[in-house]
Tab-separated table of C-alpha atoms in Angstrom:
chain	number	residue	atom	x	y	z
A	1	MET	CA	0.100	-0.207	0.049
A	2	LYS	CA	2.503	2.343	1.147
A	3	ARG	CA	4.316	1.478	-2.212
A	4	PHE	CA	1.620	2.483	-4.280
A	5	LEU	CA	1.059	5.686	-2.422
A	6	SER	CA	4.454	6.763	-2.848
A	7	SER	CA	4.638	5.831	-6.863
A	8	LEU	CA	1.291	7.886	-6.791
A	9	LEU	CA	3.152	10.857	-5.240
A	10	MET	CA	6.393	10.499	-7.462
A	11	LEU	CA	3.900	10.394	-10.577
A	12	GLY	CA	2.206	13.520	-9.108
A	13	LEU	CA	5.305	15.042	-8.959
A	14	VAL	CA	6.651	13.772	-12.171
A	15	LEU	CA	3.755	15.574	-13.811
A	16	ASN	CA	4.198	18.767	-12.204
A	17	LEU	CA	7.541	19.093	-14.195
A	18	THR	CA	5.374	18.876	-17.181
A	19	GLY	CA	2.352	20.504	-15.892
A	20	CYS	CA	2.424	23.676	-17.890
A	21	MET	CA	-0.743	25.607	-17.169
A	22	ARG	CA	-1.277	28.719	-19.741
A	23	ASP	CA	-3.830	30.545	-17.892
A	24	MET	CA	-1.521	32.909	-16.074
A	25	GLN	CA	0.003	33.664	-19.226
A	26	ASP	CA	-3.049	33.925	-21.043
A	27	GLN	CA	-5.579	35.744	-18.712
A	28	PRO	CA	-9.105	36.618	-19.495
A	29	LYS	CA	-8.353	40.230	-19.800
A	30	TYR	CA	-8.267	42.490	-22.601
A	31	LYS	CA	-5.279	43.865	-23.939
A	32	ASN	CA	-4.736	46.312	-26.814
A	33	LEU	CA	-6.383	45.015	-30.000
A	34	ARG	CA	-7.107	41.544	-28.482
A	35	GLY	CA	-10.343	40.513	-29.843
A	36	SER	CA	-13.511	39.336	-27.941
A	37	ASP	CA	-16.020	36.923	-28.174
A	38	PHE	CA	-18.718	38.962	-26.063
A	39	PHE	CA	-19.253	41.564	-28.231
A	40	ALA	CA	-20.881	40.964	-31.536
A	41	ASP	CA	-18.052	42.755	-33.529
A	42	GLY	CA	-15.759	40.906	-32.230
A	43	LYS	CA	-13.442	44.178	-31.061
A	44	SER	CA	-12.835	44.598	-27.444
A	45	ALA	CA	-12.408	48.388	-27.268
A	46	ARG	CA	-15.852	50.097	-27.823
A	47	ASP	CA	-16.371	52.806	-30.321
A	48	GLN	CA	-17.214	55.892	-28.956
A	49	GLU	CA	-20.937	56.540	-28.631
A	50	GLU	CA	-21.932	59.127	-31.034
A	51	GLY	CA	-22.784	62.669	-29.475
A	52	THR	CA	-20.822	62.158	-26.770
A	53	ILE	CA	-17.417	64.153	-25.518
A	54	ALA	CA	-15.056	62.352	-23.323
A	55	GLN	CA	-12.775	64.164	-20.977
A	56	SER	CA	-9.799	66.279	-22.641
A	57	GLN	CA	-12.132	65.816	-26.374
A	58	LEU	CA	-13.985	69.426	-25.781
A	59	ARG	CA	-12.659	71.920	-28.348
A	60	GLN	CA	-13.927	75.252	-27.615
A	61	ASP	CA	-10.792	77.145	-29.534
A	62	PRO	CA	-11.521	77.271	-33.111
A	63	HIS	CA	-7.933	79.037	-33.328
A	64	PHE	CA	-6.084	76.183	-31.776
A	65	PHE	CA	-8.325	73.221	-32.917
A	66	GLU	CA	-9.551	74.294	-36.612
A	67	GLY	CA	-7.459	76.702	-37.408
A	68	LYS	CA	-9.759	79.271	-38.180
A	69	VAL	CA	-10.573	82.677	-36.696
A	70	ASP	CA	-13.942	84.323	-37.247
A	71	GLY	CA	-14.420	81.504	-40.021
A	72	VAL	CA	-11.542	82.043	-42.051
A	73	ASP	CA	-7.793	80.496	-41.920
A	74	ALA	CA	-6.242	82.371	-39.429
A	75	VAL	CA	-3.062	84.013	-40.186
A	76	THR	CA	-1.325	83.903	-36.846
A	77	PHE	CA	-0.316	80.993	-34.845
A	78	PRO	CA	-2.152	80.127	-31.152
A	79	MET	CA	0.839	79.990	-29.338
A	80	LYS	CA	4.527	81.494	-29.128
A	81	VAL	CA	6.769	80.306	-32.186
A	82	ASP	CA	9.995	79.480	-30.314
A	83	ARG	CA	13.297	77.130	-31.057
A	84	PRO	CA	11.700	74.139	-29.075
A	85	LEU	CA	8.326	74.167	-31.159
A	86	LEU	CA	10.483	74.631	-34.490
A	87	GLU	CA	12.418	71.504	-33.134
A	88	ARG	CA	9.450	69.521	-32.554
A	89	GLY	CA	8.442	70.500	-35.778
A	90	ARG	CA	11.204	69.392	-37.597
A	91	GLU	CA	10.737	66.107	-35.684
A	92	ARG	CA	7.280	65.645	-36.592
A	93	TYR	CA	7.513	66.840	-39.943
A	94	ASP	CA	10.545	64.291	-40.982
A	95	ILE	CA	8.217	61.573	-39.291
A	96	PHE	CA	5.125	62.280	-41.051
A	97	CYS	CA	5.527	64.420	-44.219
A	98	ALA	CA	9.321	63.919	-45.630
A	99	ALA	CA	8.299	60.729	-46.938
A	100	CYS	CA	6.370	62.414	-49.842
A	101	HIS	CA	7.162	66.108	-49.139
A	102	GLY	CA	10.854	65.738	-49.263
A	103	ARG	CA	13.294	66.826	-46.357
A	104	THR	CA	13.324	70.514	-47.841
A	105	GLY	CA	9.484	70.642	-49.283
A	106	GLU	CA	10.261	70.291	-52.564
A	107	GLY	CA	7.535	67.614	-53.084
A	108	ASN	CA	10.322	65.225	-54.190
A	109	GLY	CA	10.309	62.568	-51.116
A	110	MET	CA	10.906	58.980	-51.552
A	111	VAL	CA	7.511	57.739	-51.708
A	112	VAL	CA	7.018	60.293	-54.736
A	113	GLN	CA	10.035	59.053	-56.511
A	114	ARG	CA	8.250	55.474	-56.002
A	115	GLY	CA	5.518	56.660	-58.079
A	116	PHE	CA	3.236	58.572	-55.841
A	117	PRO	CA	1.993	61.899	-57.474
A	118	THR	CA	4.070	64.834	-57.027
A	119	PRO	CA	2.741	67.372	-54.262
A	120	PRO	CA	3.255	71.171	-55.076
A	121	SER	CA	6.504	72.381	-53.823
A	122	TYR	CA	6.106	74.866	-50.506
A	123	HIS	CA	8.229	77.194	-52.503
A	124	ILE	CA	5.578	78.268	-55.055
A	125	ASP	CA	3.924	81.844	-54.382
A	126	ARG	CA	0.578	80.324	-54.172
A	127	LEU	CA	1.996	78.738	-50.629
A	128	LYS	CA	4.297	81.295	-49.697
A	129	ASP	CA	0.997	83.447	-49.341
A	130	ALA	CA	-1.139	81.104	-47.601
A	131	PRO	CA	-2.038	81.606	-44.092
A	132	ALA	CA	-0.914	79.451	-41.370
A	133	GLY	CA	-4.249	78.063	-40.990
A	134	TYR	CA	-4.616	76.722	-44.397
A	135	PHE	CA	-1.379	74.289	-43.613
A	136	TYR	CA	-3.005	73.341	-40.467
A	137	ASN	CA	-6.312	72.251	-42.107
A	138	VAL	CA	-4.611	70.413	-44.948
A	139	ILE	CA	-2.872	68.539	-42.507
A	140	THR	CA	-6.104	67.935	-40.290
A	141	ASN	CA	-8.320	67.277	-42.953
A	142	GLY	CA	-5.996	66.406	-46.444
A	143	PHE	CA	-6.051	67.485	-49.450
A	144	GLY	CA	-6.456	66.287	-52.849
A	145	ARG	CA	-4.726	62.769	-52.583
A	146	MET	CA	-3.208	63.334	-49.705
A	147	TYR	CA	-5.180	61.589	-46.783
A	148	GLY	CA	-5.811	63.642	-43.356
A	149	TYR	CA	-3.509	63.257	-40.266
A	150	ALA	CA	-6.019	64.256	-37.735
A	151	SER	CA	-5.628	60.827	-35.760
A	152	GLU	CA	-2.022	61.013	-35.947
A	153	ILE	CA	-0.653	64.322	-35.416
A	154	GLU	CA	-1.892	66.094	-32.043
A	155	PRO	CA	-3.308	69.859	-32.638
A	156	ARG	CA	-0.339	71.051	-31.203
A	157	ASP	CA	2.206	68.995	-33.292
A	158	ARG	CA	0.189	70.087	-36.274
A	159	TRP	CA	1.273	73.579	-35.276
A	160	ALA	CA	4.524	72.968	-34.870
A	161	ILE	CA	4.763	71.148	-38.122
A	162	VAL	CA	3.121	74.525	-39.838
A	163	ALA	CA	5.962	76.549	-37.765
A	164	TYR	CA	8.478	74.492	-39.295
A	165	VAL	CA	7.274	74.590	-42.930
A	166	ARG	CA	7.173	78.228	-42.409
A	167	ALA	CA	10.911	77.810	-41.767
A	168	LEU	CA	11.666	75.692	-44.619
A	169	GLN	CA	9.904	78.326	-46.877
A	170	GLN	CA	12.172	81.053	-45.312
A	171	SER	CA	15.348	79.054	-45.746
A	172	GLN	CA	14.720	78.861	-49.769
A	173	ASN	CA	14.409	82.261	-49.693
A	174	VAL	CA	17.197	84.311	-47.918
A	175	ASP	CA	19.205	87.316	-49.550
A	176	ILE	CA	22.436	86.336	-49.401
A	177	LYS	CA	23.736	89.718	-47.922
A	178	GLU	CA	21.916	88.538	-44.933
A	179	LEU	CA	24.768	85.368	-44.902
A	180	THR	CA	27.406	85.897	-42.269
A	181	ALA	CA	30.843	85.504	-43.911
A	182	LYS	CA	31.132	81.782	-42.494
A	183	GLU	CA	27.984	80.543	-44.009
A	184	ARG	CA	28.629	82.272	-47.323
A	185	GLU	CA	31.797	80.165	-47.427
A	186	ALA	CA	29.730	76.853	-46.451
A	187	LEU	CA	27.690	77.608	-49.788
A	188	ASP	CA	30.566	77.879	-51.779
A	189	ARG	CA	31.948	74.548	-50.580
A	190	PRO	CA	30.921	71.762	-52.969
A	191	ALA	CA	27.639	69.669	-51.911
A	192	VAL	CA	28.469	66.666	-49.590
A	193	SER	CA	26.295	63.689	-49.188
A	194	GLU	CA	24.227	63.350	-46.241
A	195	GLU	CA	26.324	60.534	-44.694
A	196	ALA	CA	29.663	62.347	-45.112
A	197	ALA	CA	28.209	65.690	-43.580
A	198	HIS	CA	27.905	63.768	-40.188
A	199	VAL	CA	31.519	63.017	-39.817
A	200	PRO	CA	33.192	65.815	-37.831
A	201	ALA	CA	35.933	67.872	-39.793
A	202	HIS	CA	39.668	67.183	-39.154
A	203	HIS	CA	41.774	70.106	-38.729
B	1	MET	CA	16.904	-16.387	7.785
B	2	ALA	CA	18.135	-15.718	4.631
B	3	GLN	CA	19.448	-11.781	4.102
B	4	LEU	CA	16.691	-10.377	2.125
B	5	PHE	CA	19.088	-7.941	0.143
B	6	PRO	CA	22.377	-9.559	-1.049
B	7	ARG	CA	25.935	-7.340	-0.598
B	8	LYS	CA	25.782	-6.231	-4.400
B	9	ILE	CA	22.468	-4.205	-3.820
B	10	ASN	CA	24.398	-1.471	-2.135
B	11	THR	CA	26.066	-0.566	-5.173
B	12	ILE	CA	22.583	-0.828	-7.361
B	13	ALA	CA	21.389	1.444	-4.587
B	14	LYS	CA	23.959	3.817	-4.954
B	15	LEU	CA	24.114	3.870	-8.623
B	16	SER	CA	20.142	4.554	-8.812
B	17	ILE	CA	20.540	7.614	-6.494
B	18	ILE	CA	23.261	8.938	-8.839
B	19	MET	CA	21.282	8.164	-11.979
B	20	GLY	CA	18.078	9.365	-10.396
B	21	LEU	CA	19.881	12.739	-9.626
B	22	GLY	CA	21.106	12.376	-13.316
B	23	LEU	CA	18.108	12.150	-14.989
B	24	VAL	CA	16.464	15.128	-13.029
B	25	THR	CA	19.537	17.379	-13.974
B	26	GLY	CA	19.220	16.056	-17.370
B	27	ILE	CA	15.429	17.104	-17.849
B	28	LEU	CA	16.166	20.205	-16.314
B	29	VAL	CA	18.907	20.939	-18.732
B	30	LEU	CA	17.305	19.852	-21.702
B	31	GLY	CA	14.288	21.957	-20.493
B	32	GLY	CA	16.516	24.918	-20.115
B	33	ILE	CA	18.078	24.511	-23.646
B	34	LEU	CA	14.313	23.864	-25.172
B	35	THR	CA	12.889	27.113	-23.577
B	36	ARG	CA	15.671	29.127	-24.809
B	37	GLY	CA	15.816	27.671	-28.429
B	38	PRO	CA	14.022	29.287	-31.213
B	39	TYR	CA	11.443	26.148	-31.492
B	40	TYR	CA	10.297	27.421	-27.895
B	41	THR	CA	11.193	31.269	-28.140
B	42	GLN	CA	10.231	31.571	-32.219
B	43	VAL	CA	13.661	33.724	-32.099
B	44	GLY	CA	14.681	34.502	-35.737
B	45	ILE	CA	11.715	32.987	-37.193
B	46	ALA	CA	9.415	35.061	-39.499
B	47	ARG	CA	5.774	35.037	-39.116
B	48	GLU	CA	3.460	34.454	-42.250
B	49	GLN	CA	1.047	37.376	-42.798
B	50	LYS	CA	-2.027	37.418	-44.825
B	51	VAL	CA	-0.510	40.561	-46.612
B	52	PRO	CA	3.249	40.145	-46.713
B	53	PHE	CA	4.151	43.575	-45.385
B	54	SER	CA	7.823	44.326	-45.437
B	55	HIS	CA	9.874	46.308	-42.800
B	56	LYS	CA	12.672	45.918	-45.400
B	57	HIS	CA	10.898	47.734	-48.131
B	58	HIS	CA	9.030	50.434	-46.013
B	59	VAL	CA	12.026	51.241	-43.619
B	60	GLY	CA	14.912	50.059	-45.238
B	61	GLY	CA	13.945	51.117	-48.898
B	62	VAL	CA	11.558	53.892	-48.750
B	63	GLY	CA	12.980	55.477	-45.382
B	64	ILE	CA	9.361	55.664	-43.580
B	65	ASP	CA	9.636	56.325	-39.962
B	66	CYS	CA	8.722	53.778	-37.287
B	67	ARG	CA	6.182	56.639	-35.828
B	68	PHE	CA	4.469	57.216	-39.164
B	69	CYS	CA	2.936	53.607	-38.413
B	70	HIS	CA	3.486	52.741	-34.545
B	71	THR	CA	2.064	56.285	-33.459
B	72	SER	CA	1.902	55.410	-29.597
B	73	VAL	CA	5.206	53.989	-29.009
B	74	GLU	CA	6.582	57.442	-27.663
B	75	LYS	CA	3.117	57.969	-25.776
B	76	GLY	CA	1.918	54.683	-24.239
B	77	ALA	CA	2.370	51.113	-23.040
B	78	PHE	CA	1.377	49.588	-26.600
B	79	ALA	CA	3.317	50.830	-29.688
B	80	GLY	CA	0.123	50.705	-31.690
B	81	ILE	CA	-0.397	48.547	-35.175
B	82	PRO	CA	-1.476	51.026	-37.922
B	83	PRO	CA	-5.127	50.808	-39.089
B	84	THR	CA	-5.745	50.541	-42.541
B	85	THR	CA	-6.207	53.999	-43.553
B	86	THR	CA	-2.541	54.392	-42.720
B	87	CYS	CA	-1.415	51.775	-45.816
B	88	MET	CA	-4.239	53.526	-47.852
B	89	LYS	CA	-2.479	56.862	-47.417
B	90	CYS	CA	-0.017	55.549	-50.006
B	91	HIS	CA	-1.523	52.647	-51.321
B	92	SER	CA	-4.788	54.530	-52.601
B	93	GLN	CA	-2.005	55.679	-55.289
B	94	ILE	CA	0.851	53.233	-55.194
B	95	PHE	CA	0.379	49.776	-56.032
B	96	ALA	CA	-3.593	50.359	-55.954
B	97	ASP	CA	-4.759	47.535	-58.103
B	98	ALA	CA	-2.001	44.771	-56.531
B	99	PRO	CA	-3.584	41.776	-56.017
B	100	MET	CA	-1.384	41.263	-52.767
B	101	LEU	CA	-2.935	44.344	-51.313
B	102	GLU	CA	-6.480	43.277	-51.941
B	103	PRO	CA	-7.229	42.240	-48.358
B	104	VAL	CA	-6.084	45.984	-47.391
B	105	ARG	CA	-8.686	47.398	-49.962
B	106	GLU	CA	-11.308	44.755	-48.628
B	107	SER	CA	-10.391	45.858	-44.964
B	108	PHE	CA	-10.790	49.798	-45.787
B	109	ARG	CA	-14.063	49.059	-47.938
B	110	THR	CA	-15.754	47.077	-45.366
B	111	GLY	CA	-14.465	49.122	-42.143
B	112	LYS	CA	-13.265	45.749	-40.730
B	113	PRO	CA	-9.812	45.792	-39.449
B	114	MET	CA	-6.969	43.718	-40.899
B	115	GLU	CA	-5.661	40.942	-38.737
B	116	TRP	CA	-1.902	40.601	-38.226
B	117	THR	CA	-0.502	37.765	-36.469
B	118	LYS	CA	1.386	38.777	-33.504
B	119	VAL	CA	5.119	38.116	-33.284
B	120	HIS	CA	6.078	39.531	-29.841
B	121	ASP	CA	3.814	38.481	-26.901
B	122	LEU	CA	4.643	38.575	-23.423
B	123	PRO	CA	2.727	36.460	-20.598
B	124	ASP	CA	-0.204	38.433	-19.632
B	125	TYR	CA	1.468	38.653	-15.960
B	126	VAL	CA	4.231	40.875	-17.251
B	127	TYR	CA	3.676	44.635	-17.567
B	128	PHE	CA	5.581	46.389	-20.212
B	129	ASP	CA	5.642	49.803	-21.480
B	130	HIS	CA	7.061	51.190	-24.472
B	131	SER	CA	7.168	55.140	-23.521
B	132	ILE	CA	9.643	54.804	-20.661
B	133	HIS	CA	12.237	52.663	-22.820
B	134	VAL	CA	11.958	55.434	-25.734
B	135	LYS	CA	12.350	58.516	-23.338
B	136	LYS	CA	15.169	56.913	-21.642
B	137	GLY	CA	17.044	56.447	-24.725
B	138	VAL	CA	16.563	52.775	-25.312
B	139	SER	CA	16.145	52.379	-29.106
B	140	CYS	CA	14.017	50.246	-31.092
B	141	VAL	CA	16.955	48.419	-32.636
B	142	THR	CA	18.189	47.236	-29.043
B	143	CYS	CA	15.163	45.162	-28.302
B	144	HIS	CA	13.689	44.244	-31.814
B	145	GLY	CA	16.937	44.123	-34.053
B	146	GLN	CA	17.779	45.359	-37.557
B	147	VAL	CA	13.966	45.800	-38.475
B	148	ASP	CA	15.016	47.413	-41.614
B	149	LYS	CA	16.397	44.364	-42.955
B	150	MET	CA	13.569	42.045	-42.107
B	151	PRO	CA	11.283	41.329	-45.356
B	152	LEU	CA	8.810	39.623	-42.592
B	153	MET	CA	8.719	40.547	-38.938
B	154	MET	CA	10.653	38.321	-36.560
B	155	LYS	CA	11.799	38.163	-33.248
B	156	LYS	CA	15.299	38.825	-32.331
B	157	ASN	CA	15.055	38.596	-28.514
B	158	THR	CA	13.593	36.018	-26.430
B	159	LEU	CA	11.913	38.335	-24.240
B	160	HIS	CA	12.608	36.283	-21.236
B	161	MET	CA	12.773	37.441	-17.813
B	162	GLU	CA	16.933	37.242	-17.663
B	163	TRP	CA	17.055	39.460	-20.973
B	164	CYS	CA	15.087	42.346	-19.427
B	165	LEU	CA	16.930	42.016	-16.389
B	166	SER	CA	20.355	42.091	-18.287
B	167	CYS	CA	19.550	45.504	-19.287
B	168	HIS	CA	17.780	46.702	-16.368
B	169	ARG	CA	20.815	45.792	-14.292
B	170	ASN	CA	23.332	47.379	-16.554
B	171	PRO	CA	21.670	49.867	-18.891
B	172	GLU	CA	24.609	51.830	-19.160
B	173	LYS	CA	25.465	49.015	-21.661
B	174	PHE	CA	22.566	49.793	-24.154
B	175	VAL	CA	21.257	53.346	-23.974
B	176	GLY	CA	21.884	55.698	-26.553
B	177	LEU	CA	20.937	59.103	-27.732
B	178	ARG	CA	16.952	59.700	-27.125
B	179	GLU	CA	16.763	61.799	-30.662
B	180	HIS	CA	17.985	58.675	-32.480
B	181	VAL	CA	15.744	55.585	-30.798
B	182	ALA	CA	13.564	55.245	-33.845
B	183	ASP	CA	16.682	55.485	-36.650
B	184	PRO	CA	17.954	52.047	-37.332
B	185	HIS	CA	20.738	53.034	-38.943
B	186	TRP	CA	22.053	55.122	-36.355
B	187	LYS	CA	25.515	54.410	-34.794
B	188	ASN	CA	27.038	55.744	-31.659
B	189	THR	CA	30.459	57.364	-32.485
B	190	GLU	CA	31.705	57.518	-28.724
B	191	ASP	CA	32.348	53.964	-27.253
B	192	GLN	CA	29.442	52.540	-25.647
B	193	LYS	CA	31.005	52.678	-21.986
B	194	THR	CA	31.447	56.402	-22.231
B	195	LEU	CA	28.178	57.242	-23.702
B	196	GLY	CA	26.064	54.962	-21.394
B	197	THR	CA	27.580	56.196	-18.323
B	198	ARG	CA	27.036	59.686	-19.348
B	199	LEU	CA	23.449	59.098	-20.578
B	200	VAL	CA	22.726	57.014	-17.327
B	201	LYS	CA	23.552	60.240	-15.291
B	202	GLU	CA	22.267	62.786	-18.056
B	203	TYR	CA	18.418	60.762	-18.238
B	204	LYS	CA	18.846	59.829	-14.650
B	205	ILE	CA	18.305	56.310	-15.334
B	206	LYS	CA	17.560	53.973	-12.669
B	207	LYS	CA	18.369	50.231	-12.253
B	208	LEU	CA	14.777	48.936	-11.760
B	209	THR	CA	15.096	45.240	-10.591
B	210	ASP	CA	12.303	45.262	-7.959
B	211	CYS	CA	10.070	42.263	-9.022
B	212	SER	CA	6.898	44.728	-8.798
B	213	VAL	CA	8.504	46.563	-11.487
B	214	CYS	CA	7.523	44.237	-13.992
B	215	HIS	CA	5.026	42.172	-12.126
B	216	ARG	CA	2.084	44.258	-10.687
């Protein structure tokens, strides 16, 4: 009897080694994008009820959220344009816009080189004269074949991008007399590839 | 009464103890090898997807930034998988009729989200958060490998606890410049020891090894 009991115990111990219960690995909870068999549409995250406004969704300032003042495209920015904003703008521009519009805004990004219709350059008169709110609206709602970016880029970042686009426009339109001697010298140097430009100069 | 056990049983008894211990160690070692091997961890094994989405072409070739598609990686725990509209931003024009992209267009027409097979999947009892890692200068490549060279996505690390801890114990061996976390081509020009030690101070990086950091 003892023998039987102890072999049962051993068997139990051995089974323990293989006993891989998965119920802590896969718990009955919803994580991001995990489906659901409870809801008919199979989605675990419920869509927002129409006509409701969640916290932080109240959008009362049309200048900031829609780029409009008195119903027309705003000429001014709803915030102070400073260096941190421009730097944020450059980073976001390079992530979201440069693929098509190119790093300098000429409209010759990689995706265009692979066959996407060419967007206009930012350096044409029509766009140089366009108010800031116009760009904000194009980013938000899209334009022509460009889809809107409202769900990818937050309003503040959209303004940062607009500020950076303004800086790009300026950069292509500087009188050579405004440059310092050092900058002018840099202009005269032959163009270097982007990779070489990152290598610190030797003296 | 005759001896129940002859003398030679002693050797057998000793042997069986040694063999028994050997067997147990053997099983444990084998288990250890198996759970670290690619069959169990799926490291280096590419996943088939309904649409053969290639990071090699989109990131390595076209040069699209990770954050164009994985939009919540800087803000949240979850990196985010792009919705169908993200693909259509380009594929409404490029490869607009390619049969390969039919599931994408179908999803766009019907509004039913695309289904991707998960490649990384931590057990549910582990808490992980992308945003803190990205903010403290741990690059995508450190954890996900050279994504820009992968025609189909694969895991490059086991995601075992010992892997997480190898960095949490010595973050200075891995951290890089915050501005370059999403750039798969970035190489630091200083040596890692100098840069890492400097950044750990500058970014105030803590060594988080308490169990409750990841099991909460």
